[in-house]
PDB file of C-alpha atoms in Angstrom:
ATOM      1  CA  MET R   1       0.000   0.000   0.000  1.00  0.00           C
ATOM      2  CA  THR R   2       1.314   3.437  -0.802  1.00  0.00           C
ATOM      3  CA  CYS R   3       0.553   6.657   1.004  1.00  0.00           C
ATOM      4  CA  ARG R   4      -0.701   9.654  -0.904  1.00  0.00           C
ATOM      5  CA  GLN R   5       0.569  13.061   0.085  1.00  0.00           C
ATOM      6  CA  ILE R   6      -2.192  15.658   0.237  1.00  0.00           C
ATOM      7  CA  SER R   7      -1.992  19.408   0.295  1.00  0.00           C
ATOM      8  CA  VAL R   8      -3.367  21.665   3.005  1.00  0.00           C
ATOM      9  CA  SER R   9      -6.016  22.941   0.556  1.00  0.00           C
ATOM     10  CA  GLU R  10      -7.181  19.372  -0.189  1.00  0.00           C
ATOM     11  CA  TRP R  11      -7.400  18.749   3.538  1.00  0.00           C
ATOM     12  CA  GLY R  12      -9.447  21.904   3.986  1.00  0.00           C
ATOM     13  CA  GLU R  13     -11.786  20.904   1.153  1.00  0.00           C
ATOM     14  CA  ALA R  14     -12.235  17.479   2.726  1.00  0.00           C
ATOM     15  CA  ARG R  15     -13.331  19.163   5.965  1.00  0.00           C
ATOM     16  CA  MET R  16     -16.127  20.944   4.116  1.00  0.00           C
ATOM     17  CA  SER R  17     -17.468  17.678   2.718  1.00  0.00           C
ATOM     18  CA  GLU R  18     -19.963  15.422   4.429  1.00  0.00           C
ATOM     19  CA  HIS R  19     -17.132  13.116   5.487  1.00  0.00           C
ATOM     20  CA  LYS R  20     -15.080  13.637   8.616  1.00  0.00           C
ATOM     21  CA  THR R  21     -11.319  13.484   8.978  1.00  0.00           C
ATOM     22  CA  VAL R  22     -10.265  11.119  11.737  1.00  0.00           C
ATOM     23  CA  LEU R  23      -6.722  11.612  13.018  1.00  0.00           C
ATOM     24  CA  VAL R  24      -5.206   8.581  14.727  1.00  0.00           C
ATOM     25  CA  ILE R  25      -2.096   9.348  16.781  1.00  0.00           C
ATOM     26  CA  ASP R  26      -0.001   6.608  18.354  1.00  0.00           C
ATOM     27  CA  GLY R  27       3.535   5.916  19.495  1.00  0.00           C
ATOM     28  CA  GLN R  28       5.790   3.105  20.659  1.00  0.00           C
ATOM     29  CA  GLY R  29       4.816   0.066  18.534  1.00  0.00           C
ATOM     30  CA  GLY R  30       1.626   1.530  17.064  1.00  0.00           C
ATOM     31  CA  ARG R  31      -0.491  -1.436  18.150  1.00  0.00           C
ATOM     32  CA  ILE R  32      -3.419   0.652  19.415  1.00  0.00           C
ATOM     33  CA  GLY R  33      -3.314   2.868  16.315  1.00  0.00           C
ATOM     34  CA  LYS R  34      -3.298  -0.151  14.021  1.00  0.00           C
ATOM     35  CA  LEU R  35      -6.291  -1.691  15.839  1.00  0.00           C
ATOM     36  CA  LEU R  36      -8.170   1.610  15.661  1.00  0.00           C
ATOM     37  CA  ILE R  37      -7.549   2.057  11.952  1.00  0.00           C
ATOM     38  CA  GLU R  38      -8.623  -1.501  11.134  1.00  0.00           C
ATOM     39  CA  LYS R  39     -11.856  -1.051  13.103  1.00  0.00           C
ATOM     40  CA  ILE R  40     -12.590   2.446  11.774  1.00  0.00           C
ATOM     41  CA  LYS R  41     -12.101   1.292   8.178  1.00  0.00           C
ATOM     42  CA  ALA R  42     -14.373  -1.709   8.765  1.00  0.00           C
ATOM     43  CA  SER R  43     -17.195   0.362  10.331  1.00  0.00           C
ATOM     44  CA  LEU R  44     -16.795   3.705   8.564  1.00  0.00           C
ATOM     45  CA  PRO R  45     -15.204   2.976   5.182  1.00  0.00           C
ATOM     46  CA  ASP R  46     -15.980   6.418   3.704  1.00  0.00           C
ATOM     47  CA  GLU R  47     -14.273   8.505   6.389  1.00  0.00           C
ATOM     48  CA  GLU R  48     -10.794   9.876   5.815  1.00  0.00           C
ATOM     49  CA  ILE R  49      -8.199   8.492   8.206  1.00  0.00           C
ATOM     50  CA  ILE R  50      -4.891  10.244   8.819  1.00  0.00           C
ATOM     51  CA  ALA R  51      -2.313   8.326  10.847  1.00  0.00           C
ATOM     52  CA  VAL R  52       0.521  10.091  12.625  1.00  0.00           C
ATOM     53  CA  GLY R  53       3.069   8.130  14.589  1.00  0.00           C
ATOM     54  CA  THR R  54       5.443   9.555  17.139  1.00  0.00           C
ATOM     55  CA  ASN R  55       8.031   7.209  15.614  1.00  0.00           C
ATOM     56  CA  SER R  56       8.480   5.343  12.337  1.00  0.00           C
ATOM     57  CA  ILE R  57       7.565   1.930  13.777  1.00  0.00           C
ATOM     58  CA  ALA R  58       4.198   3.230  15.001  1.00  0.00           C
ATOM     59  CA  THR R  59       3.560   4.872  11.625  1.00  0.00           C
ATOM     60  CA  SER R  60       4.530   1.718   9.735  1.00  0.00           C
ATOM     61  CA  ASN R  61       2.151  -0.419  11.779  1.00  0.00           C
ATOM     62  CA  MET R  62      -0.702   2.036  11.260  1.00  0.00           C
ATOM     63  CA  ILE R  63      -0.070   1.868   7.509  1.00  0.00           C
ATOM     64  CA  LYS R  64      -0.274  -1.933   7.792  1.00  0.00           C
ATOM     65  CA  GLY R  65      -3.622  -1.384   9.511  1.00  0.00           C
ATOM     66  CA  GLY R  66      -4.908   0.390   6.411  1.00  0.00           C
ATOM     67  CA  ALA R  67      -4.041   4.076   6.825  1.00  0.00           C
ATOM     68  CA  GLU R  68      -3.915   5.696   3.400  1.00  0.00           C
ATOM     69  CA  ASN R  69      -2.319   8.922   4.620  1.00  0.00           C
ATOM     70  CA  ALA R  70       0.424   8.749   7.214  1.00  0.00           C
ATOM     71  CA  ALA R  71       3.315  10.745   8.611  1.00  0.00           C
ATOM     72  CA  THR R  72       5.752  10.647  11.506  1.00  0.00           C
ATOM     73  CA  GLY R  73       6.845  13.164  14.089  1.00  0.00           C
ATOM     74  CA  GLU R  74       6.060  16.370  15.886  1.00  0.00           C
ATOM     75  CA  ASN R  75       5.236  18.700  13.002  1.00  0.00           C
ATOM     76  CA  PRO R  76       2.808  16.257  11.349  1.00  0.00           C
ATOM     77  CA  VAL R  77       0.950  15.983  14.675  1.00  0.00           C
ATOM     78  CA  VAL R  78       0.728  19.771  14.917  1.00  0.00           C
ATOM     79  CA  ALA R  79      -0.379  20.205  11.295  1.00  0.00           C
ATOM     80  CA  ALA R  80      -2.906  17.370  11.357  1.00  0.00           C
ATOM     81  CA  CYS R  81      -4.491  18.631  14.590  1.00  0.00           C
ATOM     82  CA  ARG R  82      -5.434  21.857  12.786  1.00  0.00           C
ATOM     83  CA  TYR R  83      -7.648  20.040  10.282  1.00  0.00           C
ATOM     84  CA  ALA R  84      -8.921  16.923  12.048  1.00  0.00           C
ATOM     85  CA  ASP R  85     -12.562  16.640  13.009  1.00  0.00           C
ATOM     86  CA  ILE R  86     -11.879  13.780  15.431  1.00  0.00           C
ATOM     87  CA  ILE R  87      -8.589  12.892  17.147  1.00  0.00           C
ATOM     88  CA  VAL R  88      -8.224   9.434  18.638  1.00  0.00           C
ATOM     89  CA  GLY R  89      -5.369   7.722  20.436  1.00  0.00           C
ATOM     90  CA  PRO R  90      -4.067   6.652  23.818  1.00  0.00           C
ATOM     91  CA  VAL R  91      -4.629   9.125  26.673  1.00  0.00           C
ATOM     92  CA  GLY R  92      -0.908   9.896  26.652  1.00  0.00           C
ATOM     93  CA  ILE R  93      -1.229  11.979  23.487  1.00  0.00           C
ATOM     94  CA  VAL R  94      -2.408  14.879  25.654  1.00  0.00           C
ATOM     95  CA  VAL R  95       0.363  14.539  28.252  1.00  0.00           C
ATOM     96  CA  ALA R  96       3.829  15.946  27.568  1.00  0.00           C
ATOM     97  CA  ASP R  97       6.663  13.416  27.884  1.00  0.00           C
ATOM     98  CA  SER R  98       4.292  10.435  27.943  1.00  0.00           C
ATOM     99  CA  LEU R  99       4.713   7.245  25.923  1.00  0.00           C
ATOM    100  CA  LEU R 100       8.252   7.005  27.310  1.00  0.00           C
ATOM    101  CA  GLY R 101       9.012  10.562  26.237  1.00  0.00           C
ATOM    102  CA  GLU R 102       7.725  10.239  22.666  1.00  0.00           C
ATOM    103  CA  VAL R 103       4.987  12.860  23.102  1.00  0.00           C
ATOM    104  CA  THR R 104       6.612  16.280  23.160  1.00  0.00           C
ATOM    105  CA  PRO R 105       5.062  19.266  24.933  1.00  0.00           C
ATOM    106  CA  VAL R 106       4.305  20.751  21.504  1.00  0.00           C
ATOM    107  CA  MET R 107       2.440  17.598  20.424  1.00  0.00           C
ATOM    108  CA  ALA R 108       0.399  17.460  23.633  1.00  0.00           C
ATOM    109  CA  ALA R 109      -0.511  21.143  23.302  1.00  0.00           C
ATOM    110  CA  ALA R 110      -1.533  20.720  19.649  1.00  0.00           C
ATOM    111  CA  VAL R 111      -3.898  17.890  20.532  1.00  0.00           C
ATOM    112  CA  GLY R 112      -5.271  19.691  23.576  1.00  0.00           C
ATOM    113  CA  GLN R 113      -5.819  22.969  21.728  1.00  0.00           C
ATOM    114  CA  SER R 114      -7.372  21.413  18.641  1.00  0.00           C
ATOM    115  CA  ARG R 115     -11.075  22.093  18.054  1.00  0.00           C
ATOM    116  CA  ALA R 116     -11.486  18.421  17.122  1.00  0.00           C
ATOM    117  CA  VAL R 117     -13.435  15.998  19.269  1.00  0.00           C
ATOM    118  CA  LYS R 118     -10.854  14.012  21.242  1.00  0.00           C
ATOM    119  CA  ILE R 119     -11.445  10.337  21.951  1.00  0.00           C
ATOM    120  CA  LEU R 120      -8.791   9.076  24.342  1.00  0.00           C
ATOM    121  CA  ILE R 121      -8.128   5.459  25.188  1.00  0.00           C
ATOM    122  CA  PRO R 122      -7.173   4.960  28.854  1.00  0.00           C
ATOM    123  CA  MET R 123      -4.232   2.584  28.730  1.00  0.00           C
ATOM    124  CA  ASN R 124      -3.172   3.153  32.384  1.00  0.00           C
ATOM    125  CA  ARG R 125       0.519   2.960  31.499  1.00  0.00           C
ATOM    126  CA  CYS R 126       3.522   5.236  31.770  1.00  0.00           C
ATOM    127  CA  GLU R 127       2.358   6.556  35.164  1.00  0.00           C
ATOM    128  CA  ILE R 128      -0.931   7.875  33.754  1.00  0.00           C
ATOM    129  CA  LEU R 129      -3.789   6.291  35.657  1.00  0.00           C
ATOM    130  CA  VAL R 130      -7.420   7.003  34.906  1.00  0.00           C
ATOM    131  CA  ALA R 131      -9.749   6.783  37.900  1.00  0.00           C
ATOM    132  CA  GLY R 132     -12.553   4.338  37.302  1.00  0.00           C
ATOM    133  CA  MET R 133     -10.512   2.155  34.972  1.00  0.00           C
ATOM    134  CA  SER R 134     -10.074  -1.210  36.606  1.00  0.00           C
ATOM    135  CA  GLY R 135      -7.719  -2.477  33.932  1.00  0.00           C
ATOM    136  CA  THR R 136      -9.979  -5.395  33.056  1.00  0.00           C
ATOM    137  CA  LEU R 137     -10.757  -4.241  29.517  1.00  0.00           C
ATOM    138  CA  THR R 138      -8.518  -5.507  26.736  1.00  0.00           C
ATOM    139  CA  ALA R 139      -7.015  -3.266  24.070  1.00  0.00           C
ATOM    140  CA  GLY R 140      -9.554  -4.708  21.643  1.00  0.00           C
ATOM    141  CA  GLU R 141     -12.475  -3.817  23.903  1.00  0.00           C
ATOM    142  CA  LEU R 142     -11.136  -0.303  24.489  1.00  0.00           C
ATOM    143  CA  THR R 143     -10.707   0.292  20.756  1.00  0.00           C
ATOM    144  CA  ASP R 144     -14.233  -1.034  20.122  1.00  0.00           C
ATOM    145  CA  ARG R 145     -15.564   1.561  22.566  1.00  0.00           C
ATOM    146  CA  ALA R 146     -13.489   4.279  20.893  1.00  0.00           C
ATOM    147  CA  VAL R 147     -14.918   3.386  17.468  1.00  0.00           C
ATOM    148  CA  ASP R 148     -18.438   3.521  18.932  1.00  0.00           C
ATOM    149  CA  LEU R 149     -17.707   7.075  20.140  1.00  0.00           C
ATOM    150  CA  ILE R 150     -16.333   8.001  16.704  1.00  0.00           C
ATOM    151  CA  LYS R 151     -19.597   6.776  15.132  1.00  0.00           C
ATOM    152  CA  GLU R 152     -21.573   8.983  17.519  1.00  0.00           C
ATOM    153  CA  HIS R 153     -19.606  12.046  16.366  1.00  0.00           C
ATOM    154  CA  ILE R 154     -19.710  11.417  12.614  1.00  0.00           C
TER     155      ILE R 154
END
């Protein structure tokens, strides 16, 4: 599968269409991002999915999950947050220095300041604990719930 580079104007035009742009951000191995993309594509095949990894391994795995547009690093996170309608990823994407330091303060601020709906998956790792999360849900169950929330906001 190849990734297609799109211009800012194309991205802006896509936002005006009836379809939503879903930005999936992930780091480390990209397992959660890959699961999300597979499930989003299966349930919402017409929505645009942009994948941004905090590292190349995460990005590569999200491409394997079916992302058609993907990039890696801080600036792609910042740029994509400006145009996304929905941002989804592990809760650490809004916390500077999380994911073992992969999320920079600039990345966390871009996600937090974006006007997009944010759907965060509580992984309870890297010293970020979410009250009320018992840890009994699997990654698959958490991503299923995230996709249900995406459907509600499309």
